[in-house]
Amino acid sequence: MDKNDNELAEQVRQRLCEADRQLIELLGFEVESLEPGRAVVNMLVRPDMANSGGACQGGLIFALADHAFAYACMSGNRAGVTLSANIIYSNPAMVGSRLTATAVVQNEGGRTGSCSVDVSDQNGILIAQFSGVHYKTKLEIVSQL
Amino acid sequence: MSNKTVDPDVRAKIETSPFAAALGITYEEIGSGYCRVSLEIKPQHLNFHGTTHGGVIFALGDVAFAAACNSYGQTAFALNVDVSFLTGTSVGDHLVGEAKEISLNGPIGLYALTVKHAETGTLVAQSQAMAYRKRDSLI
């Protein structure tokens, strides 16, 4: 991991955030950092994110983890998609809490990779554990010409 | 899956989900251990590739799952969900999410979730979701 990899990851972060602008606004995601193989994304749980029980909808916690997962997997400048994922919900996230998803790539091959994501709240309580398989396309995110 | 109809107050409570409303998800049918929902994909649902964000697809199945496992009137929440994404979708696509109960044993329920193209029935994503039902009443 050298300075060039870090700089590239930052360029990828900027390009992805630009393209994801509408989605990020809808879901309230804030991409805090992207380093080679590691991404951190935050989210404040708003009232319109609640399920009928008053806690953050599990689907949105998945979306947060999946977003961090995707950024971590694409940090090397190859566009890709989530093939499959598993999420375990550990504790509820109440409205008003600030969630942080930290994604770390575990393994990478030529076309696939795996990555784990922990989602915690502002008190360090584990909200969910996510792990997924990523598929890499041949497309670059930031042109290297 | 039981044939009992869902208590109207339970149904009404389920349908108040703020998150479902925020995403634009419509409840089509709620039965005992069953739910079908729909969503038209809009620009704000897209990721960097111009296809629907996996989290939105998951959320569609998840909203159906939440309704299905809460349909008996006991508060239920997700323990563990597996999902596989099979094909991409984009703006203008009409998707249907469905949750069907596979097993209900005490507090543990297992549900099969699908997300499909409404017109063709093409499978977009498939999930298996486990729920825990508390003794608390939903309403």
PDB file of C-alpha atoms in Angstrom:
ATOM      1  CA  MET A   1       0.000   0.000   0.000  1.00  0.00           C
ATOM      2  CA  ASP A   2       1.741   3.178  -1.087  1.00  0.00           C
ATOM      3  CA  LYS A   3       0.934   6.862  -1.498  1.00  0.00           C
ATOM      4  CA  ASN A   4      -0.311   6.267  -5.068  1.00  0.00           C
ATOM      5  CA  ASP A   5      -2.845   3.673  -3.851  1.00  0.00           C
ATOM      6  CA  ASN A   6      -4.134   6.137  -1.256  1.00  0.00           C
ATOM      7  CA  GLU A   7      -4.385   8.930  -3.815  1.00  0.00           C
ATOM      8  CA  LEU A   8      -6.203   6.666  -6.233  1.00  0.00           C
ATOM      9  CA  ALA A   9      -8.652   5.591  -3.511  1.00  0.00           C
ATOM     10  CA  GLU A  10      -9.380   9.274  -2.805  1.00  0.00           C
ATOM     11  CA  GLN A  11     -10.035   9.936  -6.498  1.00  0.00           C
ATOM     12  CA  VAL A  12     -12.342   6.914  -6.581  1.00  0.00           C
ATOM     13  CA  ARG A  13     -14.171   8.194  -3.499  1.00  0.00           C
ATOM     14  CA  GLN A  14     -14.772  11.586  -5.090  1.00  0.00           C
ATOM     15  CA  ARG A  15     -15.961  10.098  -8.372  1.00  0.00           C
ATOM     16  CA  LEU A  16     -18.324   7.627  -6.678  1.00  0.00           C
ATOM     17  CA  CYS A  17     -19.783  10.235  -4.322  1.00  0.00           C
ATOM     18  CA  GLU A  18     -20.451  12.514  -7.270  1.00  0.00           C
ATOM     19  CA  ALA A  19     -22.294   9.763  -9.141  1.00  0.00           C
ATOM     20  CA  ASP A  20     -24.165   8.634  -6.012  1.00  0.00           C
ATOM     21  CA  ARG A  21     -25.297  12.145  -5.052  1.00  0.00           C
ATOM     22  CA  GLN A  22     -29.079  11.577  -5.275  1.00  0.00           C
ATOM     23  CA  LEU A  23     -28.925   8.234  -3.533  1.00  0.00           C
ATOM     24  CA  ILE A  24     -26.672   9.590  -0.784  1.00  0.00           C
ATOM     25  CA  GLU A  25     -29.161  12.397  -0.187  1.00  0.00           C
ATOM     26  CA  LEU A  26     -32.152  10.031  -0.096  1.00  0.00           C
ATOM     27  CA  LEU A  27     -30.504   7.635   2.329  1.00  0.00           C
ATOM     28  CA  GLY A  28     -28.478  10.186   4.287  1.00  0.00           C
ATOM     29  CA  PHE A  29     -25.102   8.492   3.825  1.00  0.00           C
ATOM     30  CA  GLU A  30     -21.848  10.327   4.473  1.00  0.00           C
ATOM     31  CA  VAL A  31     -18.723   8.654   3.084  1.00  0.00           C
ATOM     32  CA  GLU A  32     -16.193   9.559   5.755  1.00  0.00           C
ATOM     33  CA  SER A  33     -13.150   7.857   4.254  1.00  0.00           C
ATOM     34  CA  LEU A  34     -11.939   5.488   1.583  1.00  0.00           C
ATOM     35  CA  GLU A  35      -8.489   3.867   1.769  1.00  0.00           C
ATOM     36  CA  PRO A  36      -7.236   0.869  -0.184  1.00  0.00           C
ATOM     37  CA  GLY A  37      -9.526  -1.968   0.945  1.00  0.00           C
ATOM     38  CA  ARG A  38     -11.267   0.009   3.696  1.00  0.00           C
ATOM     39  CA  ALA A  39     -14.276   2.329   3.759  1.00  0.00           C
ATOM     40  CA  VAL A  40     -16.155   4.181   6.504  1.00  0.00           C
ATOM     41  CA  VAL A  41     -19.694   5.463   5.890  1.00  0.00           C
ATOM     42  CA  ASN A  42     -21.898   7.237   8.457  1.00  0.00           C
ATOM     43  CA  MET A  43     -25.632   7.770   8.720  1.00  0.00           C
ATOM     44  CA  LEU A  44     -27.963   9.560  11.132  1.00  0.00           C
ATOM     45  CA  VAL A  45     -31.158   7.583  11.766  1.00  0.00           C
ATOM     46  CA  ARG A  46     -33.969  10.001  10.809  1.00  0.00           C
ATOM     47  CA  PRO A  47     -37.661   9.530  11.674  1.00  0.00           C
ATOM     48  CA  ASP A  48     -38.463   8.632   8.046  1.00  0.00           C
ATOM     49  CA  MET A  49     -36.091   5.685   8.322  1.00  0.00           C
ATOM     50  CA  ALA A  50     -38.100   3.985  11.036  1.00  0.00           C
ATOM     51  CA  ASN A  51     -40.113   0.826  10.696  1.00  0.00           C
ATOM     52  CA  SER A  52     -43.532   0.600  12.292  1.00  0.00           C
ATOM     53  CA  GLY A  53     -41.823  -0.338  15.583  1.00  0.00           C
ATOM     54  CA  GLY A  54     -39.839   2.930  15.775  1.00  0.00           C
ATOM     55  CA  ALA A  55     -36.371   1.461  15.143  1.00  0.00           C
ATOM     56  CA  CYS A  56     -34.279   1.898  12.014  1.00  0.00           C
ATOM     57  CA  GLN A  57     -35.554  -0.389   9.248  1.00  0.00           C
ATOM     58  CA  GLY A  58     -33.216  -3.345   8.831  1.00  0.00           C
ATOM     59  CA  GLY A  59     -33.197  -2.832   5.091  1.00  0.00           C
ATOM     60  CA  LEU A  60     -31.601   0.567   5.508  1.00  0.00           C
ATOM     61  CA  ILE A  61     -28.916  -0.823   7.818  1.00  0.00           C
ATOM     62  CA  PHE A  62     -28.198  -3.338   5.061  1.00  0.00           C
ATOM     63  CA  ALA A  63     -28.052  -0.522   2.501  1.00  0.00           C
ATOM     64  CA  LEU A  64     -25.546   1.380   4.685  1.00  0.00           C
ATOM     65  CA  ALA A  65     -23.354  -1.696   5.097  1.00  0.00           C
ATOM     66  CA  ASP A  66     -23.675  -2.557   1.409  1.00  0.00           C
ATOM     67  CA  HIS A  67     -22.641   0.966   0.457  1.00  0.00           C
ATOM     68  CA  ALA A  68     -19.499   0.805   2.601  1.00  0.00           C
ATOM     69  CA  PHE A  69     -18.869  -2.688   1.217  1.00  0.00           C
ATOM     70  CA  ALA A  70     -19.105  -1.461  -2.369  1.00  0.00           C
ATOM     71  CA  TYR A  71     -16.744   1.467  -1.790  1.00  0.00           C
ATOM     72  CA  ALA A  72     -14.152  -0.715  -0.043  1.00  0.00           C
ATOM     73  CA  CYS A  73     -14.311  -3.284  -2.852  1.00  0.00           C
ATOM     74  CA  MET A  74     -13.979  -0.613  -5.535  1.00  0.00           C
ATOM     75  CA  SER A  75     -11.150   1.274  -3.795  1.00  0.00           C
ATOM     76  CA  GLY A  76      -8.675  -0.215  -6.272  1.00  0.00           C
ATOM     77  CA  ASN A  77     -10.504   1.545  -9.151  1.00  0.00           C
ATOM     78  CA  ARG A  78     -12.414  -1.440 -10.577  1.00  0.00           C
ATOM     79  CA  ALA A  79     -16.206  -1.016 -10.797  1.00  0.00           C
ATOM     80  CA  GLY A  80     -18.172  -3.947  -9.392  1.00  0.00           C
ATOM     81  CA  VAL A  81     -21.391  -5.232  -7.861  1.00  0.00           C
ATOM     82  CA  THR A  82     -22.490  -7.199  -4.812  1.00  0.00           C
ATOM     83  CA  LEU A  83     -23.234 -10.811  -5.756  1.00  0.00           C
ATOM     84  CA  SER A  84     -24.417 -12.047  -2.389  1.00  0.00           C
ATOM     85  CA  ALA A  85     -24.413 -10.938   1.221  1.00  0.00           C
ATOM     86  CA  ASN A  86     -25.392 -12.008   4.683  1.00  0.00           C
ATOM     87  CA  ILE A  87     -26.405  -9.668   7.488  1.00  0.00           C
ATOM     88  CA  ILE A  88     -26.873 -10.472  11.172  1.00  0.00           C
ATOM     89  CA  TYR A  89     -28.782  -7.903  13.207  1.00  0.00           C
ATOM     90  CA  SER A  90     -27.377  -7.667  16.726  1.00  0.00           C
ATOM     91  CA  ASN A  91     -29.069  -4.652  18.366  1.00  0.00           C
ATOM     92  CA  PRO A  92     -31.769  -2.177  17.260  1.00  0.00           C
ATOM     93  CA  ALA A  93     -30.749   1.292  16.060  1.00  0.00           C
ATOM     94  CA  MET A  94     -33.116   3.930  17.399  1.00  0.00           C
ATOM     95  CA  VAL A  95     -34.122   7.168  15.688  1.00  0.00           C
ATOM     96  CA  GLY A  96     -31.519   9.831  16.466  1.00  0.00           C
ATOM     97  CA  SER A  97     -28.580   7.463  16.686  1.00  0.00           C
ATOM     98  CA  ARG A  98     -25.550   7.870  14.417  1.00  0.00           C
ATOM     99  CA  LEU A  99     -24.454   4.692  12.698  1.00  0.00           C
ATOM    100  CA  THR A 100     -20.995   3.977  11.328  1.00  0.00           C
ATOM    101  CA  ALA A 101     -20.329   1.194   8.842  1.00  0.00           C
ATOM    102  CA  THR A 102     -16.680   0.109   8.599  1.00  0.00           C
ATOM    103  CA  ALA A 103     -15.935  -2.170   5.645  1.00  0.00           C
ATOM    104  CA  VAL A 104     -12.689  -4.114   5.312  1.00  0.00           C
ATOM    105  CA  VAL A 105     -11.811  -6.248   2.288  1.00  0.00           C
ATOM    106  CA  GLN A 106     -10.838  -9.737   3.462  1.00  0.00           C
ATOM    107  CA  ASN A 107      -9.770 -11.376   0.223  1.00  0.00           C
ATOM    108  CA  GLU A 108      -9.397 -10.484  -3.425  1.00  0.00           C
ATOM    109  CA  GLY A 109      -9.102 -12.547  -6.581  1.00  0.00           C
ATOM    110  CA  GLY A 110      -9.102 -11.521 -10.212  1.00  0.00           C
ATOM    111  CA  ARG A 111     -12.878 -11.243 -10.577  1.00  0.00           C
ATOM    112  CA  THR A 112     -14.289 -11.741  -7.061  1.00  0.00           C
ATOM    113  CA  GLY A 113     -13.549 -10.627  -3.550  1.00  0.00           C
ATOM    114  CA  SER A 114     -14.994 -10.820  -0.080  1.00  0.00           C
ATOM    115  CA  CYS A 115     -15.467  -8.038   2.432  1.00  0.00           C
ATOM    116  CA  SER A 116     -16.809  -7.745   5.994  1.00  0.00           C
ATOM    117  CA  VAL A 117     -18.638  -4.767   7.448  1.00  0.00           C
ATOM    118  CA  ASP A 118     -19.386  -3.897  11.071  1.00  0.00           C
ATOM    119  CA  VAL A 119     -22.132  -1.372  11.771  1.00  0.00           C
ATOM    120  CA  SER A 120     -22.006   0.311  15.185  1.00  0.00           C
ATOM    121  CA  ASP A 121     -23.771   3.239  16.804  1.00  0.00           C
ATOM    122  CA  GLN A 122     -22.207   6.323  18.423  1.00  0.00           C
ATOM    123  CA  ASN A 123     -21.773   4.411  21.708  1.00  0.00           C
ATOM    124  CA  GLY A 124     -19.864   1.600  20.047  1.00  0.00           C
ATOM    125  CA  ILE A 125     -22.791  -0.822  20.311  1.00  0.00           C
ATOM    126  CA  LEU A 126     -22.724  -3.399  17.526  1.00  0.00           C
ATOM    127  CA  ILE A 127     -25.842  -2.963  15.386  1.00  0.00           C
ATOM    128  CA  ALA A 128     -25.129  -5.416  12.571  1.00  0.00           C
ATOM    129  CA  GLN A 129     -22.492  -7.645  11.003  1.00  0.00           C
ATOM    130  CA  PHE A 130     -22.442  -7.907   7.206  1.00  0.00           C
ATOM    131  CA  SER A 131     -20.296  -9.980   4.894  1.00  0.00           C
ATOM    132  CA  GLY A 132     -20.494 -10.239   1.155  1.00  0.00           C
ATOM    133  CA  VAL A 133     -19.074 -11.466  -2.100  1.00  0.00           C
ATOM    134  CA  HIS A 134     -18.166  -8.840  -4.664  1.00  0.00           C
ATOM    135  CA  TYR A 135     -17.856  -9.231  -8.420  1.00  0.00           C
ATOM    136  CA  LYS A 136     -15.350  -7.031 -10.264  1.00  0.00           C
ATOM    137  CA  THR A 137     -16.064  -5.843 -13.781  1.00  0.00           C
ATOM    138  CA  LYS A 138     -13.284  -4.747 -16.124  1.00  0.00           C
ATOM    139  CA  LEU A 139     -14.373  -1.098 -15.981  1.00  0.00           C
ATOM    140  CA  GLU A 140     -12.218   1.571 -14.353  1.00  0.00           C
ATOM    141  CA  ILE A 141     -13.967   4.150 -12.179  1.00  0.00           C
ATOM    142  CA  VAL A 142     -11.374   6.903 -12.625  1.00  0.00           C
ATOM    143  CA  SER A 143      -9.623   7.032 -15.977  1.00  0.00           C
ATOM    144  CA  GLN A 144      -5.926   6.445 -15.561  1.00  0.00           C
ATOM    145  CA  LEU A 145      -4.897   7.859 -18.924  1.00  0.00           C
TER     146      LEU A 145
ATOM    147  CA  MET B   1     -48.712 -20.233   6.270  1.00  0.00           C
ATOM    148  CA  SER B   2     -52.022 -19.997   8.174  1.00  0.00           C
ATOM    149  CA  ASN B   3     -55.225 -18.963   6.463  1.00  0.00           C
ATOM    150  CA  LYS B   4     -56.243 -16.629   9.250  1.00  0.00           C
ATOM    151  CA  THR B   5     -56.827 -13.084   8.081  1.00  0.00           C
ATOM    152  CA  VAL B   6     -54.725 -10.310   9.536  1.00  0.00           C
ATOM    153  CA  ASP B   7     -56.229  -8.094  12.255  1.00  0.00           C
ATOM    154  CA  PRO B   8     -57.109  -4.753  10.575  1.00  0.00           C
ATOM    155  CA  ASP B   9     -55.348  -2.792  13.356  1.00  0.00           C
ATOM    156  CA  VAL B  10     -52.188  -4.861  12.882  1.00  0.00           C
ATOM    157  CA  ARG B  11     -52.346  -4.299   9.133  1.00  0.00           C
ATOM    158  CA  ALA B  12     -52.806  -0.563   9.626  1.00  0.00           C
ATOM    159  CA  LYS B  13     -49.842  -0.431  12.020  1.00  0.00           C
ATOM    160  CA  ILE B  14     -47.605  -2.316   9.585  1.00  0.00           C
ATOM    161  CA  GLU B  15     -48.564   0.038   6.765  1.00  0.00           C
ATOM    162  CA  THR B  16     -47.447   3.102   8.759  1.00  0.00           C
ATOM    163  CA  SER B  17     -43.795   2.228   8.156  1.00  0.00           C
ATOM    164  CA  PRO B  18     -42.109   5.596   7.517  1.00  0.00           C
ATOM    165  CA  PHE B  19     -39.188   4.001   5.704  1.00  0.00           C
ATOM    166  CA  ALA B  20     -41.417   2.181   3.211  1.00  0.00           C
ATOM    167  CA  ALA B  21     -43.147   5.495   2.458  1.00  0.00           C
ATOM    168  CA  ALA B  22     -39.833   7.348   2.082  1.00  0.00           C
ATOM    169  CA  LEU B  23     -38.590   4.848  -0.515  1.00  0.00           C
ATOM    170  CA  GLY B  24     -41.909   4.846  -2.368  1.00  0.00           C
ATOM    171  CA  ILE B  25     -42.853   1.247  -1.544  1.00  0.00           C
ATOM    172  CA  THR B  26     -46.553   0.278  -1.816  1.00  0.00           C
ATOM    173  CA  TYR B  27     -48.126  -2.502   0.235  1.00  0.00           C
ATOM    174  CA  GLU B  28     -50.169  -4.666  -2.150  1.00  0.00           C
ATOM    175  CA  GLU B  29     -51.261  -7.532   0.113  1.00  0.00           C
ATOM    176  CA  ILE B  30     -50.650  -8.627   3.705  1.00  0.00           C
ATOM    177  CA  GLY B  31     -51.755 -12.056   4.938  1.00  0.00           C
ATOM    178  CA  SER B  32     -50.780 -14.322   7.813  1.00  0.00           C
ATOM    179  CA  GLY B  33     -47.061 -14.933   7.282  1.00  0.00           C
ATOM    180  CA  TYR B  34     -47.242 -13.315   3.827  1.00  0.00           C
ATOM    181  CA  CYS B  35     -46.747  -9.936   2.183  1.00  0.00           C
ATOM    182  CA  ARG B  36     -46.421  -8.554  -1.327  1.00  0.00           C
ATOM    183  CA  VAL B  37     -45.087  -5.038  -2.021  1.00  0.00           C
ATOM    184  CA  SER B  38     -44.203  -3.048  -5.123  1.00  0.00           C
ATOM    185  CA  LEU B  39     -41.793  -0.288  -6.119  1.00  0.00           C
ATOM    186  CA  GLU B  40     -41.138   1.715  -9.265  1.00  0.00           C
ATOM    187  CA  ILE B  41     -37.424   2.489  -9.578  1.00  0.00           C
ATOM    188  CA  LYS B  42     -36.668   6.229  -9.647  1.00  0.00           C
ATOM    189  CA  PRO B  43     -33.384   8.152 -10.236  1.00  0.00           C
ATOM    190  CA  GLN B  44     -32.692   8.497  -6.505  1.00  0.00           C
ATOM    191  CA  HIS B  45     -32.592   4.692  -6.182  1.00  0.00           C
ATOM    192  CA  LEU B  46     -29.608   4.335  -8.522  1.00  0.00           C
ATOM    193  CA  ASN B  47     -25.964   3.687  -7.719  1.00  0.00           C
ATOM    194  CA  PHE B  48     -22.829   4.758  -9.559  1.00  0.00           C
ATOM    195  CA  HIS B  49     -23.426   2.230 -12.370  1.00  0.00           C
ATOM    196  CA  GLY B  50     -26.866   3.668 -13.167  1.00  0.00           C
ATOM    197  CA  THR B  51     -28.491   0.506 -11.818  1.00  0.00           C
ATOM    198  CA  THR B  52     -30.603   0.118  -8.703  1.00  0.00           C
ATOM    199  CA  HIS B  53     -28.553   0.105  -5.478  1.00  0.00           C
ATOM    200  CA  GLY B  54     -28.441  -3.371  -3.948  1.00  0.00           C
ATOM    201  CA  GLY B  55     -29.614  -1.872  -0.678  1.00  0.00           C
ATOM    202  CA  VAL B  56     -32.852  -0.663  -2.315  1.00  0.00           C
ATOM    203  CA  ILE B  57     -33.520  -4.118  -3.778  1.00  0.00           C
ATOM    204  CA  PHE B  58     -32.815  -5.675  -0.394  1.00  0.00           C
ATOM    205  CA  ALA B  59     -35.061  -3.112   1.318  1.00  0.00           C
ATOM    206  CA  LEU B  60     -37.991  -4.036  -0.937  1.00  0.00           C
ATOM    207  CA  GLY B  61     -37.773  -7.680   0.144  1.00  0.00           C
ATOM    208  CA  ASP B  62     -37.085  -6.577   3.713  1.00  0.00           C
ATOM    209  CA  VAL B  63     -40.244  -4.447   3.929  1.00  0.00           C
ATOM    210  CA  ALA B  64     -42.282  -7.459   2.745  1.00  0.00           C
ATOM    211  CA  PHE B  65     -40.461  -9.652   5.273  1.00  0.00           C
ATOM    212  CA  ALA B  66     -41.119  -7.226   8.141  1.00  0.00           C
ATOM    213  CA  ALA B  67     -44.835  -7.222   7.330  1.00  0.00           C
ATOM    214  CA  ALA B  68     -45.045 -11.000   6.955  1.00  0.00           C
ATOM    215  CA  CYS B  69     -43.339 -11.789  10.264  1.00  0.00           C
ATOM    216  CA  ASN B  70     -45.276  -9.100  12.176  1.00  0.00           C
ATOM    217  CA  SER B  71     -48.601 -10.101  10.612  1.00  0.00           C
ATOM    218  CA  TYR B  72     -49.624 -12.238  13.601  1.00  0.00           C
ATOM    219  CA  GLY B  73     -49.638  -9.183  15.845  1.00  0.00           C
ATOM    220  CA  GLN B  74     -46.555 -10.087  17.881  1.00  0.00           C
ATOM    221  CA  THR B  75     -43.601  -7.713  17.449  1.00  0.00           C
ATOM    222  CA  ALA B  76     -40.986  -9.453  15.327  1.00  0.00           C
ATOM    223  CA  PHE B  77     -37.537  -8.407  14.187  1.00  0.00           C
ATOM    224  CA  ALA B  78     -34.888  -9.776  11.832  1.00  0.00           C
ATOM    225  CA  LEU B  79     -32.075 -11.926  13.157  1.00  0.00           C
ATOM    226  CA  ASN B  80     -30.246 -12.923   9.993  1.00  0.00           C
ATOM    227  CA  VAL B  81     -30.807 -12.425   6.254  1.00  0.00           C
ATOM    228  CA  ASP B  82     -28.977 -13.884   3.256  1.00  0.00           C
ATOM    229  CA  VAL B  83     -29.448 -12.285  -0.160  1.00  0.00           C
ATOM    230  CA  SER B  84     -28.269 -13.091  -3.687  1.00  0.00           C
ATOM    231  CA  PHE B  85     -28.456 -10.505  -6.446  1.00  0.00           C
ATOM    232  CA  LEU B  86     -29.145 -12.081  -9.800  1.00  0.00           C
ATOM    233  CA  THR B  87     -29.725  -9.309 -12.321  1.00  0.00           C
ATOM    234  CA  GLY B  88     -29.592  -5.512 -12.468  1.00  0.00           C
ATOM    235  CA  THR B  89     -32.552  -3.162 -12.735  1.00  0.00           C
ATOM    236  CA  SER B  90     -32.916   0.530 -13.496  1.00  0.00           C
ATOM    237  CA  VAL B  91     -35.165   3.600 -13.703  1.00  0.00           C
ATOM    238  CA  GLY B  92     -38.729   2.835 -14.767  1.00  0.00           C
ATOM    239  CA  ASP B  93     -38.592  -0.831 -13.765  1.00  0.00           C
ATOM    240  CA  HIS B  94     -41.620  -2.035 -11.775  1.00  0.00           C
ATOM    241  CA  LEU B  95     -40.537  -4.496  -9.111  1.00  0.00           C
ATOM    242  CA  VAL B  96     -42.525  -6.791  -6.849  1.00  0.00           C
ATOM    243  CA  GLY B  97     -41.219  -7.989  -3.489  1.00  0.00           C
ATOM    244  CA  GLU B  98     -42.751 -11.014  -1.829  1.00  0.00           C
ATOM    245  CA  ALA B  99     -42.218 -12.699   1.534  1.00  0.00           C
ATOM    246  CA  LYS B 100     -43.565 -16.184   2.239  1.00  0.00           C
ATOM    247  CA  GLU B 101     -43.288 -18.062   5.488  1.00  0.00           C
ATOM    248  CA  ILE B 102     -41.320 -21.304   5.240  1.00  0.00           C
ATOM    249  CA  SER B 103     -41.382 -22.272   8.900  1.00  0.00           C
ATOM    250  CA  LEU B 104     -42.738 -20.972  12.202  1.00  0.00           C
ATOM    251  CA  ASN B 105     -41.507 -22.693  15.336  1.00  0.00           C
ATOM    252  CA  GLY B 106     -42.110 -20.894  18.625  1.00  0.00           C
ATOM    253  CA  PRO B 107     -40.419 -17.511  18.374  1.00  0.00           C
ATOM    254  CA  ILE B 108     -38.394 -18.349  15.247  1.00  0.00           C
ATOM    255  CA  GLY B 109     -39.816 -17.811  11.777  1.00  0.00           C
ATOM    256  CA  LEU B 110     -38.061 -18.410   8.462  1.00  0.00           C
ATOM    257  CA  TYR B 111     -39.140 -16.559   5.329  1.00  0.00           C
ATOM    258  CA  ALA B 112     -38.336 -16.863   1.640  1.00  0.00           C
ATOM    259  CA  LEU B 113     -38.101 -13.469  -0.056  1.00  0.00           C
ATOM    260  CA  THR B 114     -38.051 -12.707  -3.753  1.00  0.00           C
ATOM    261  CA  VAL B 115     -37.807  -9.516  -5.779  1.00  0.00           C
ATOM    262  CA  LYS B 116     -38.993  -9.853  -9.373  1.00  0.00           C
ATOM    263  CA  HIS B 117     -39.821  -7.741 -12.409  1.00  0.00           C
ATOM    264  CA  ALA B 118     -43.598  -7.187 -12.207  1.00  0.00           C
ATOM    265  CA  GLU B 119     -44.249  -7.664 -15.925  1.00  0.00           C
ATOM    266  CA  THR B 120     -42.009 -10.616 -16.762  1.00  0.00           C
ATOM    267  CA  GLY B 121     -41.625 -12.353 -13.417  1.00  0.00           C
ATOM    268  CA  THR B 122     -37.828 -12.376 -13.921  1.00  0.00           C
ATOM    269  CA  LEU B 123     -36.041 -12.984 -10.631  1.00  0.00           C
ATOM    270  CA  VAL B 124     -33.962  -9.974  -9.540  1.00  0.00           C
ATOM    271  CA  ALA B 125     -32.923 -11.111  -6.043  1.00  0.00           C
ATOM    272  CA  GLN B 126     -33.587 -13.993  -3.715  1.00  0.00           C
ATOM    273  CA  SER B 127     -33.288 -13.952   0.083  1.00  0.00           C
ATOM    274  CA  GLN B 128     -33.805 -16.138   3.102  1.00  0.00           C
ATOM    275  CA  ALA B 129     -34.649 -14.291   6.304  1.00  0.00           C
ATOM    276  CA  MET B 130     -34.966 -15.429   9.893  1.00  0.00           C
ATOM    277  CA  ALA B 131     -37.165 -13.523  12.354  1.00  0.00           C
ATOM    278  CA  TYR B 132     -37.584 -13.582  16.119  1.00  0.00           C
ATOM    279  CA  ARG B 133     -41.100 -12.982  17.485  1.00  0.00           C
ATOM    280  CA  LYS B 134     -41.240 -11.349  20.901  1.00  0.00           C
ATOM    281  CA  ARG B 135     -44.136 -11.780  23.302  1.00  0.00           C
ATOM    282  CA  ASP B 136     -44.971  -8.052  22.993  1.00  0.00           C
ATOM    283  CA  SER B 137     -47.961  -7.091  20.943  1.00  0.00           C
ATOM    284  CA  LEU B 138     -47.368  -4.910  17.880  1.00  0.00           C
ATOM    285  CA  ILE B 139     -50.363  -2.658  18.713  1.00  0.00           C
TER     286      ILE B 139
END
